[in-house]
PDB file of C-alpha atoms in Angstrom:
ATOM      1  CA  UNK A   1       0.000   0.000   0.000  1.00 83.00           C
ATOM      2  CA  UNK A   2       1.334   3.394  -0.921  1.00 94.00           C
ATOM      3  CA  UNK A   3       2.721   5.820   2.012  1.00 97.00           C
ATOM      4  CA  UNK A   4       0.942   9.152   1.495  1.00 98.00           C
ATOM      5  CA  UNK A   5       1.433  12.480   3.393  1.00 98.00           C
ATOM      6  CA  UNK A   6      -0.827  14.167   5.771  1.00 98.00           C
ATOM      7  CA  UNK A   7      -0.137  17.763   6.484  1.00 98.00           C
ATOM      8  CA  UNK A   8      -1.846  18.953   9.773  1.00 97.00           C
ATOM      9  CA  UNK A   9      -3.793  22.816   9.728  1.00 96.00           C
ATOM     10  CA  UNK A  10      -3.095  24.722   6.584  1.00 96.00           C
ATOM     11  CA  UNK A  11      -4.525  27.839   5.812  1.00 95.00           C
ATOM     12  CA  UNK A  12      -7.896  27.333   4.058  1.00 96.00           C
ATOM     13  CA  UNK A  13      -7.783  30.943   2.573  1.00 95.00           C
ATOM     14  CA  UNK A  14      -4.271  29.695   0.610  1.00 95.00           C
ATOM     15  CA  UNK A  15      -5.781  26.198  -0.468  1.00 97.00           C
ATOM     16  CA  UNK A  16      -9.081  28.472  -1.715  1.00 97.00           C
ATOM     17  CA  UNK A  17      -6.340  30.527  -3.385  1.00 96.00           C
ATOM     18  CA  UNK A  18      -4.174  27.773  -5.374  1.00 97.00           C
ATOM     19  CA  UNK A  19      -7.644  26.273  -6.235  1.00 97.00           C
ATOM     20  CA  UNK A  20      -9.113  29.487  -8.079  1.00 96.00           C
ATOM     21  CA  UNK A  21      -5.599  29.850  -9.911  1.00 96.00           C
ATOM     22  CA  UNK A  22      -5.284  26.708 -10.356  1.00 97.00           C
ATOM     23  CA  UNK A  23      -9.362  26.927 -12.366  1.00 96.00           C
ATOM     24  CA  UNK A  24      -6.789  28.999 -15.233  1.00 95.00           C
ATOM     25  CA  UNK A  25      -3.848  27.223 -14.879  1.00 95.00           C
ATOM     26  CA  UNK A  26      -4.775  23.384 -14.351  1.00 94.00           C
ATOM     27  CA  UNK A  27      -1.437  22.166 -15.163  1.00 91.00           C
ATOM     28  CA  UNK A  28       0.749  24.570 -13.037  1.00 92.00           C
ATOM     29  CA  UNK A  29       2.111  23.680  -9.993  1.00 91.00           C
ATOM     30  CA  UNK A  30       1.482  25.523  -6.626  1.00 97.00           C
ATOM     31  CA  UNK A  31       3.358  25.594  -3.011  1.00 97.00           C
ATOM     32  CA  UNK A  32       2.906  24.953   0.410  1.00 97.00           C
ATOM     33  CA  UNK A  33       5.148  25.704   2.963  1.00 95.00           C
ATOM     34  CA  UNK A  34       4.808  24.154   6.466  1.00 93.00           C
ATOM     35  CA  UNK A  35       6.394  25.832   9.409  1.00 89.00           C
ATOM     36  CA  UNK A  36       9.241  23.487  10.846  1.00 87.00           C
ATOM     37  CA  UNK A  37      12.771  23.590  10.620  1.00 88.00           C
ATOM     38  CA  UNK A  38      12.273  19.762  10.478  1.00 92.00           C
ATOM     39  CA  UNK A  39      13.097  17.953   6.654  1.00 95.00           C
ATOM     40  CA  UNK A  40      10.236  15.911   5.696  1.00 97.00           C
ATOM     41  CA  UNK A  41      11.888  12.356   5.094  1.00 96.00           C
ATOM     42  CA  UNK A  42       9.420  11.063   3.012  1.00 96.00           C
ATOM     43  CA  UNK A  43       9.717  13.554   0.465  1.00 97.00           C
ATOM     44  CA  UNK A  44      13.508  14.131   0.278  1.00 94.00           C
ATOM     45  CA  UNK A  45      13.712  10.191   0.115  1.00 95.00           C
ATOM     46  CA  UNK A  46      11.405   9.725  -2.661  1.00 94.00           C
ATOM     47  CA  UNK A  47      11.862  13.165  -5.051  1.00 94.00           C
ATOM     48  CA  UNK A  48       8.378  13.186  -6.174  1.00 97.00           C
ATOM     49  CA  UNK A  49       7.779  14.860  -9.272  1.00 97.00           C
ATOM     50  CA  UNK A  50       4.774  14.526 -11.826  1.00 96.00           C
ATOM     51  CA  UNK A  51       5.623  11.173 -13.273  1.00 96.00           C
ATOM     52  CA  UNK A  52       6.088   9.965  -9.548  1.00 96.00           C
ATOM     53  CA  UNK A  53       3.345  11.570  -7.387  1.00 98.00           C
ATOM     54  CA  UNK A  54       3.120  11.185  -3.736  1.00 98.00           C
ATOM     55  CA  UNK A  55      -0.557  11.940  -2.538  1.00 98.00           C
ATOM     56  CA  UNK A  56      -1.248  14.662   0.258  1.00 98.00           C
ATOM     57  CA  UNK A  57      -4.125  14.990   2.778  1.00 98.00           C
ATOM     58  CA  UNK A  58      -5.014  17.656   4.292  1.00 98.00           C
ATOM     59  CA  UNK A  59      -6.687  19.412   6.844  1.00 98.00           C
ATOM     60  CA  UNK A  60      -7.571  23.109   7.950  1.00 97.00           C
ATOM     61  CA  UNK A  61      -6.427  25.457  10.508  1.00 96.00           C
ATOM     62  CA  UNK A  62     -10.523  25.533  11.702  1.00 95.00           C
ATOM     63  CA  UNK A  63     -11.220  21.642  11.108  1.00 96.00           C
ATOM     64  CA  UNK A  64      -8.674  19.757  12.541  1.00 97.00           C
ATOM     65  CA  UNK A  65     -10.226  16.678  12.961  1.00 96.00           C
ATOM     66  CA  UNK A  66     -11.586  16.590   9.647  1.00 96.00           C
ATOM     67  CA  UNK A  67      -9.138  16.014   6.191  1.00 97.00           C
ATOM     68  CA  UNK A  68     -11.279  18.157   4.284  1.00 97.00           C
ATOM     69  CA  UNK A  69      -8.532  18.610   1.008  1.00 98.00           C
ATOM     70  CA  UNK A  70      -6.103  16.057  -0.754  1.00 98.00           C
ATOM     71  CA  UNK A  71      -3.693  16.961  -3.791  1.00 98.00           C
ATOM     72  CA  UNK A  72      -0.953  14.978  -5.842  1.00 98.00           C
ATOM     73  CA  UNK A  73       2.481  16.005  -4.734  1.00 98.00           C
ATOM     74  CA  UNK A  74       4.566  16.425  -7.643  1.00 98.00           C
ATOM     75  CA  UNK A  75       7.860  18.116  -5.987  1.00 97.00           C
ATOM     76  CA  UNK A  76       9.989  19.250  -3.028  1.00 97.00           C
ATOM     77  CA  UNK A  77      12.885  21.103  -2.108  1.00 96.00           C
ATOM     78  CA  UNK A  78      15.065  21.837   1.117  1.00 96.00           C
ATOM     79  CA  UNK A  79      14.855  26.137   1.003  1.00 95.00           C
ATOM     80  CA  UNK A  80      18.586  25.897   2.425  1.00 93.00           C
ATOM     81  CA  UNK A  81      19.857  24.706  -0.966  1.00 94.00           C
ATOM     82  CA  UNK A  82      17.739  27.056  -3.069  1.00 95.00           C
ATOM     83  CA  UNK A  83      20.217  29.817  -4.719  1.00 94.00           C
ATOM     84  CA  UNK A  84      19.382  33.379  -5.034  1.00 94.00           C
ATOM     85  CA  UNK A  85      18.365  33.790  -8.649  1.00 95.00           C
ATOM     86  CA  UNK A  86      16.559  30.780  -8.186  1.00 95.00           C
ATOM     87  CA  UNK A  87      14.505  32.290  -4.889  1.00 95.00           C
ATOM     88  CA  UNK A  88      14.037  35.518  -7.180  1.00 95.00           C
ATOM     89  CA  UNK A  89      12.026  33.308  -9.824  1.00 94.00           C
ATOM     90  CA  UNK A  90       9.997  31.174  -7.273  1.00 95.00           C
ATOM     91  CA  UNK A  91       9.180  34.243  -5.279  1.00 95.00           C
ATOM     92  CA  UNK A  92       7.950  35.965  -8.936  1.00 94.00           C
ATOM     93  CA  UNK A  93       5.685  32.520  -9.353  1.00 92.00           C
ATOM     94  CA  UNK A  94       3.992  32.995  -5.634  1.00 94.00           C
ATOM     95  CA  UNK A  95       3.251  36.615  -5.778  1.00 94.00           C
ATOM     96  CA  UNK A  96       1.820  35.881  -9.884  1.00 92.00           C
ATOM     97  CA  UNK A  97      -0.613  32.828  -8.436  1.00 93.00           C
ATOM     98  CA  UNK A  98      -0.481  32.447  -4.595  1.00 95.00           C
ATOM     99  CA  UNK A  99      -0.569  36.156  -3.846  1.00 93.00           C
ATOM    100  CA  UNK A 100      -1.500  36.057  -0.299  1.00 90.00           C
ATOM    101  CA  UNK A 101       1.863  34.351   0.154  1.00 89.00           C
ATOM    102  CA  UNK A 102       3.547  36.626  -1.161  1.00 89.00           C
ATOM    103  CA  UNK A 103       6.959  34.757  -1.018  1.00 93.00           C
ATOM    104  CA  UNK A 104       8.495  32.052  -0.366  1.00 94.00           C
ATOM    105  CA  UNK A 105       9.624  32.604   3.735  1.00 91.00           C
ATOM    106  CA  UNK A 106      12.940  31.013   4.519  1.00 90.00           C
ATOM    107  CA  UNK A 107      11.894  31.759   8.473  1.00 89.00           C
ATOM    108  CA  UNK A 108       8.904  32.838  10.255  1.00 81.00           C
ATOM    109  CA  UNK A 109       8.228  33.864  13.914  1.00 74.00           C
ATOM    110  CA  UNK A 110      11.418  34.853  15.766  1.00 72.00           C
ATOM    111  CA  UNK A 111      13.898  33.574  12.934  1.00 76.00           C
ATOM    112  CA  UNK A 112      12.463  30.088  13.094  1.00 84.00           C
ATOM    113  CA  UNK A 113      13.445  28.380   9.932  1.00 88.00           C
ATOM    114  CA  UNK A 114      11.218  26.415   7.304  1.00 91.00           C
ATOM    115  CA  UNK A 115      12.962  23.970   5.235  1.00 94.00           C
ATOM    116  CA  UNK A 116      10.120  22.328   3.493  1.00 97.00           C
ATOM    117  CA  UNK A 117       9.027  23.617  -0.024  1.00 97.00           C
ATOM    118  CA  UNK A 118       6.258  21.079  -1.460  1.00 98.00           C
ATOM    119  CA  UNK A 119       5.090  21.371  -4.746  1.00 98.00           C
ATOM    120  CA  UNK A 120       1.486  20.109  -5.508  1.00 98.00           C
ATOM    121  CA  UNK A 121      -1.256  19.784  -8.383  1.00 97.00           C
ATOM    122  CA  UNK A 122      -4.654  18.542  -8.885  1.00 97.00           C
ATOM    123  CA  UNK A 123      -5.605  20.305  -5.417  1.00 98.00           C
ATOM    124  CA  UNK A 124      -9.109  19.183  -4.367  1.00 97.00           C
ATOM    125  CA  UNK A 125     -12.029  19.457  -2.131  1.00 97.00           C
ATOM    126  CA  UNK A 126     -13.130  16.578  -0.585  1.00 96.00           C
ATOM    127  CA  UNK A 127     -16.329  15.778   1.512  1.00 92.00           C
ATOM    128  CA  UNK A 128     -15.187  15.520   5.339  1.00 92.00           C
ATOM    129  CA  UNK A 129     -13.586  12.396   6.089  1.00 92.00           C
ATOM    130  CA  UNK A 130     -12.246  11.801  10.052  1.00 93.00           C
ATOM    131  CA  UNK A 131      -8.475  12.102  10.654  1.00 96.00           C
ATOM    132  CA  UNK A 132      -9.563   8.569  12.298  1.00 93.00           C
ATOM    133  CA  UNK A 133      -9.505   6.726   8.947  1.00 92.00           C
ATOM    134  CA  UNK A 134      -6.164   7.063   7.833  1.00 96.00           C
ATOM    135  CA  UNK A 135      -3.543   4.691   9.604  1.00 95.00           C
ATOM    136  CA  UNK A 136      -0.229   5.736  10.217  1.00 96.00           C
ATOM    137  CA  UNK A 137       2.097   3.871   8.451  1.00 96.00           C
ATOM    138  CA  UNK A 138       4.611   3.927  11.501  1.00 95.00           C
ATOM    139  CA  UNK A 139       2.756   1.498  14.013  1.00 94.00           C
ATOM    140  CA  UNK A 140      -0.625   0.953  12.028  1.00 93.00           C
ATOM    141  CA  UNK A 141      -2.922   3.095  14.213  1.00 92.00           C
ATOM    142  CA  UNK A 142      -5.192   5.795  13.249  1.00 93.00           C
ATOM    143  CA  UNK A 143      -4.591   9.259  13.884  1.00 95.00           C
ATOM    144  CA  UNK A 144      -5.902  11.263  16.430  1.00 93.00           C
ATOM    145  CA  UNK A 145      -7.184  14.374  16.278  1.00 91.00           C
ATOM    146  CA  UNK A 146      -4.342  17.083  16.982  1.00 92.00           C
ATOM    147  CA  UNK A 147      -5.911  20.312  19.081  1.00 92.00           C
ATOM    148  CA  UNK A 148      -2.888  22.823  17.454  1.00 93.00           C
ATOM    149  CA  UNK A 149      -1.815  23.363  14.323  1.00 94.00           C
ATOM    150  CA  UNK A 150       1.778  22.327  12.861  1.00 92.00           C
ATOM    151  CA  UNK A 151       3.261  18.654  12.112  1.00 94.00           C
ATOM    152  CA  UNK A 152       2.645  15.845   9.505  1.00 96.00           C
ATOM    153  CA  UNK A 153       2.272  12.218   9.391  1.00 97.00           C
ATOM    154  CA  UNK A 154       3.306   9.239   6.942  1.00 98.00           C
ATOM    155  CA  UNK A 155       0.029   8.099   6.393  1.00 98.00           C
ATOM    156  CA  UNK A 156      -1.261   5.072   4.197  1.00 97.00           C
ATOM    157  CA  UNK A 157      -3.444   6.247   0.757  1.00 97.00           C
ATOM    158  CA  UNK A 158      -6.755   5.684   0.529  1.00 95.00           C
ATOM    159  CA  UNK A 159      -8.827   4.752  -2.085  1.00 93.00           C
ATOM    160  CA  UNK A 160     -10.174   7.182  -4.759  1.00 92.00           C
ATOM    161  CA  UNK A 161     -13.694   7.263  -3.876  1.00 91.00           C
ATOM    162  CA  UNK A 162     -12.956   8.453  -0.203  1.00 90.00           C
ATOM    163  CA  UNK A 163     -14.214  11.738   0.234  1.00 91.00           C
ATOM    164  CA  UNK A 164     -16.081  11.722  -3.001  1.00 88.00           C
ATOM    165  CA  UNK A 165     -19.468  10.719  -1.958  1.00 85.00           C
ATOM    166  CA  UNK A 166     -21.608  11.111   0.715  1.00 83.00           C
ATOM    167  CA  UNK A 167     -21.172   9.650   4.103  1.00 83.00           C
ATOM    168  CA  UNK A 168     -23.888   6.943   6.264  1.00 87.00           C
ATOM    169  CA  UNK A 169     -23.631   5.299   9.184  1.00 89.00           C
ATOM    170  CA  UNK A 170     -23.876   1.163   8.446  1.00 91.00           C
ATOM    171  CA  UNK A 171     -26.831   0.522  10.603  1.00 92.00           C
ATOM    172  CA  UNK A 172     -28.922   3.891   9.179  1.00 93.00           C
ATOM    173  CA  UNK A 173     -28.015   2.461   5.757  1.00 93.00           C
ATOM    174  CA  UNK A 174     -29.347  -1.171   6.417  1.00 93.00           C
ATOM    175  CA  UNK A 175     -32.395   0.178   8.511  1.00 95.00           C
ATOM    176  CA  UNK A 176     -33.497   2.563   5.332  1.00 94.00           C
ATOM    177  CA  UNK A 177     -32.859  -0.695   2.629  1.00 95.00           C
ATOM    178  CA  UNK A 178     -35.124  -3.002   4.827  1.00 96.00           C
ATOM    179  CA  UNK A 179     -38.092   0.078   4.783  1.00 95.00           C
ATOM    180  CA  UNK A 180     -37.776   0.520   1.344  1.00 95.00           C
ATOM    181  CA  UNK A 181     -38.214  -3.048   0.658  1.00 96.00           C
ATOM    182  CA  UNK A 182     -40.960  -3.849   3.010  1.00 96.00           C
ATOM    183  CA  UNK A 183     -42.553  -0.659   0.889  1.00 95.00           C
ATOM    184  CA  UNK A 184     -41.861  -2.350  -2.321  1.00 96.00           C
ATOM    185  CA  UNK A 185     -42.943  -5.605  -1.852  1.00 96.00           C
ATOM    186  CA  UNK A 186     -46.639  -4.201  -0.493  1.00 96.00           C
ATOM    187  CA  UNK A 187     -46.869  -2.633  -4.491  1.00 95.00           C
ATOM    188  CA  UNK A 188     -47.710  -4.335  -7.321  1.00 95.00           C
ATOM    189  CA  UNK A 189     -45.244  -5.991  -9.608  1.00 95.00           C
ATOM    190  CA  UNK A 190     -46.728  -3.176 -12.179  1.00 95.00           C
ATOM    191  CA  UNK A 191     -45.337  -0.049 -10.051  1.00 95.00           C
ATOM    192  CA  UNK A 192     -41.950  -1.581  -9.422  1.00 95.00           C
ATOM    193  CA  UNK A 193     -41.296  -2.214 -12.777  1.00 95.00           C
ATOM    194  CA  UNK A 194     -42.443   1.320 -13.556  1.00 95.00           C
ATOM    195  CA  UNK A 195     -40.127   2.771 -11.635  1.00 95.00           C
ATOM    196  CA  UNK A 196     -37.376   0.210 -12.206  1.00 95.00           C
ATOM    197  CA  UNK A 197     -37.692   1.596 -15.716  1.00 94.00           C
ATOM    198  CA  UNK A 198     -36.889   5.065 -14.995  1.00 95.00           C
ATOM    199  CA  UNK A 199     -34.415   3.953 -12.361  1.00 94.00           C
ATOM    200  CA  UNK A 200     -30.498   4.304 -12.685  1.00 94.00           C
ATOM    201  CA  UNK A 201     -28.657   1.453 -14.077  1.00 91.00           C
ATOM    202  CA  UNK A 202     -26.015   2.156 -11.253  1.00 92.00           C
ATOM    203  CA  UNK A 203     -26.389   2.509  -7.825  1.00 90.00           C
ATOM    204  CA  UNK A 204     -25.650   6.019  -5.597  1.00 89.00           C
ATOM    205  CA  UNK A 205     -22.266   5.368  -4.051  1.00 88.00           C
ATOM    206  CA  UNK A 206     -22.248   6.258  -0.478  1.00 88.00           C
ATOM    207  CA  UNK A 207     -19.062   6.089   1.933  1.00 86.00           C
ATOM    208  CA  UNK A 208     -20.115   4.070   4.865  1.00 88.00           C
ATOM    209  CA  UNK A 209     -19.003   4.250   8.238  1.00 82.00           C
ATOM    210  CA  UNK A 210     -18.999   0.909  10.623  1.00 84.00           C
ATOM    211  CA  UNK A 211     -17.437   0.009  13.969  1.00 84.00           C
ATOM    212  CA  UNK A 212     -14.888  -2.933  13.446  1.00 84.00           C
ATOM    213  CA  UNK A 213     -12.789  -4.650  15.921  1.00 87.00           C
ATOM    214  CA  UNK A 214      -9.510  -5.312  15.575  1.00 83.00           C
ATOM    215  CA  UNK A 215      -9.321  -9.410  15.982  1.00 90.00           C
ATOM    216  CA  UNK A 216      -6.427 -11.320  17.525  1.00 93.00           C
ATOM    217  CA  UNK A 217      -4.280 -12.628  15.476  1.00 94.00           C
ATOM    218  CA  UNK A 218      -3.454 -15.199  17.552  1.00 95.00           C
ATOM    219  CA  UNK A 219      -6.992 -16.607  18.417  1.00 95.00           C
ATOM    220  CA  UNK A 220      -7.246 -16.954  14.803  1.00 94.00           C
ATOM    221  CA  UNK A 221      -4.172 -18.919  14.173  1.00 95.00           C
ATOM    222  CA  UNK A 222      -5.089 -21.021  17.148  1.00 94.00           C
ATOM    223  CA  UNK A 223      -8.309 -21.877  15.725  1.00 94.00           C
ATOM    224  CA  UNK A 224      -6.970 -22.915  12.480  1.00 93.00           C
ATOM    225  CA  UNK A 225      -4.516 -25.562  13.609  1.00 93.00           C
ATOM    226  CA  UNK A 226      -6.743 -26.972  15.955  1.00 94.00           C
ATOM    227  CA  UNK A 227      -9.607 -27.217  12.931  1.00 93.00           C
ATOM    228  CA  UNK A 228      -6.433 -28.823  10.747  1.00 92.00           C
ATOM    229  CA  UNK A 229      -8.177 -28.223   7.729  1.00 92.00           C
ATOM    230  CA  UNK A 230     -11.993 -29.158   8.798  1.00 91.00           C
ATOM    231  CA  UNK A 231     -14.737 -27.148   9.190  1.00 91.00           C
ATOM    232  CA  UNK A 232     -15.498 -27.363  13.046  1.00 87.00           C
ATOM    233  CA  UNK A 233     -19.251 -27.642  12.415  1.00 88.00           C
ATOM    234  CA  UNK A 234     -19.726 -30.440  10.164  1.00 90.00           C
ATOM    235  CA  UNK A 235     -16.378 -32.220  10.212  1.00 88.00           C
ATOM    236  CA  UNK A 236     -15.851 -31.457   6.304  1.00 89.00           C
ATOM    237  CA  UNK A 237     -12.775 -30.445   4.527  1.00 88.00           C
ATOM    238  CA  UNK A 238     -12.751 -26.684   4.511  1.00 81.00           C
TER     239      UNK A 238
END
């Protein structure tokens, strides 16, 4: 499973801003620039770049404990090893698209530095998913909601659809599907097929959320040498 990046409390007024420049200019690349001194592993390791995208999550400054925005990371740089005439054209790029910027900061606050220059594309809004459902890829827990801004995590990457549809909860989703059909089956077979005729051919998807628990691996192993291959019911070869 991929490792993705999840960048915790960025400024929603500069993700609104790379996302109405980025309406003109789909194919440009925009910045972020997280406050810490601190190299981001991940992306120094792995040089992303368009061919070889690293995927981003991320939430904002007023919703921490939702990831409300995801984009395609498509490059990096370490701001110490950035040369003048080099800042000069970056810092042209931020004030011509990411305005409220206004440059690209090599320290903030009382000469703290910022290291971190992340490139990104195909910036997006998604529907509210919880911090909860992303696992980190460090000890395979989810994340918890952080009560301050600041800090990242190497996260796991979801599937497309997350985000992208609307959210139910499993048991208001099974409740509405057993109404419905006790509804249906008191019509006659001439209404359904009425409306089955006007119906979509594909189901609404909806992102459903379920309480799990997370089984013991051991238990399970157990079980299975003791069964040796037979189903503990019946006594036939499973």
């Amino acid at each position: 499973m991929p490792t993705a990046l999840f960048i915790n409390g960025v400024f929603e007024v500069t993700l609104k801003e790379i996302l109405s420049a980025q309406s003109k200019e789909p194919s440009a690349a925009f910045f972020l620039q997280p406050y810490a001194g601190e190299k981001i592993k991940l992306l120094g390791d792995s040089h992303p770049s368009p061919g070889n995208p690293i995927r981003l999550y991320i939430t904002v400054t007023d919703s921490l404990a939702f990831v409300s925005f995801r984009a395609l990371i498509v490059g990096w740089r370490d701001k110490r090893h950035i040369d003048t005439q080099e800042l000069e054209r970056l810092n042209q790029s931020v004030r011509q698209r990411q305005p409220s910027e206004r440059e690209i900061y090599l320290t903030v606050g009382k000469a703290k530095p910022c290291v971190n220059l992340i490139q990104i594309s195909k910036l997006e809004r998604i529907k509210e998913v919880p911090v909860s459902c992303f696992v980190k890829e460090s000890d395979g827990k989810p994340l918890r909601r952080r009560t301050r801004s600041g800090g990242w995590s190497y996260v796991y990457e979801q599937p497309e659809w997350l985000g992208t549809s609307a959210t139910a909860v499993e048991c208001d989703v099974r409740r509405e599907l057993e109404r419905e059909v006790e509804k249906s089956l008191n019509d006659t077979a001439s209404d359904r097929l009425k409306r089955l005729a006007l119906a979509p051919r594909k189901p609404e998807a909806i992102q459903v959320l379920a309480q799990a628990f997370r089984r013991n691996a051991d238990v399970i192993a157990e079980v299975l040498g003791r069964a040796d291959g037979k189903c503990e019911r019946c006594g036939a070869a499973a």
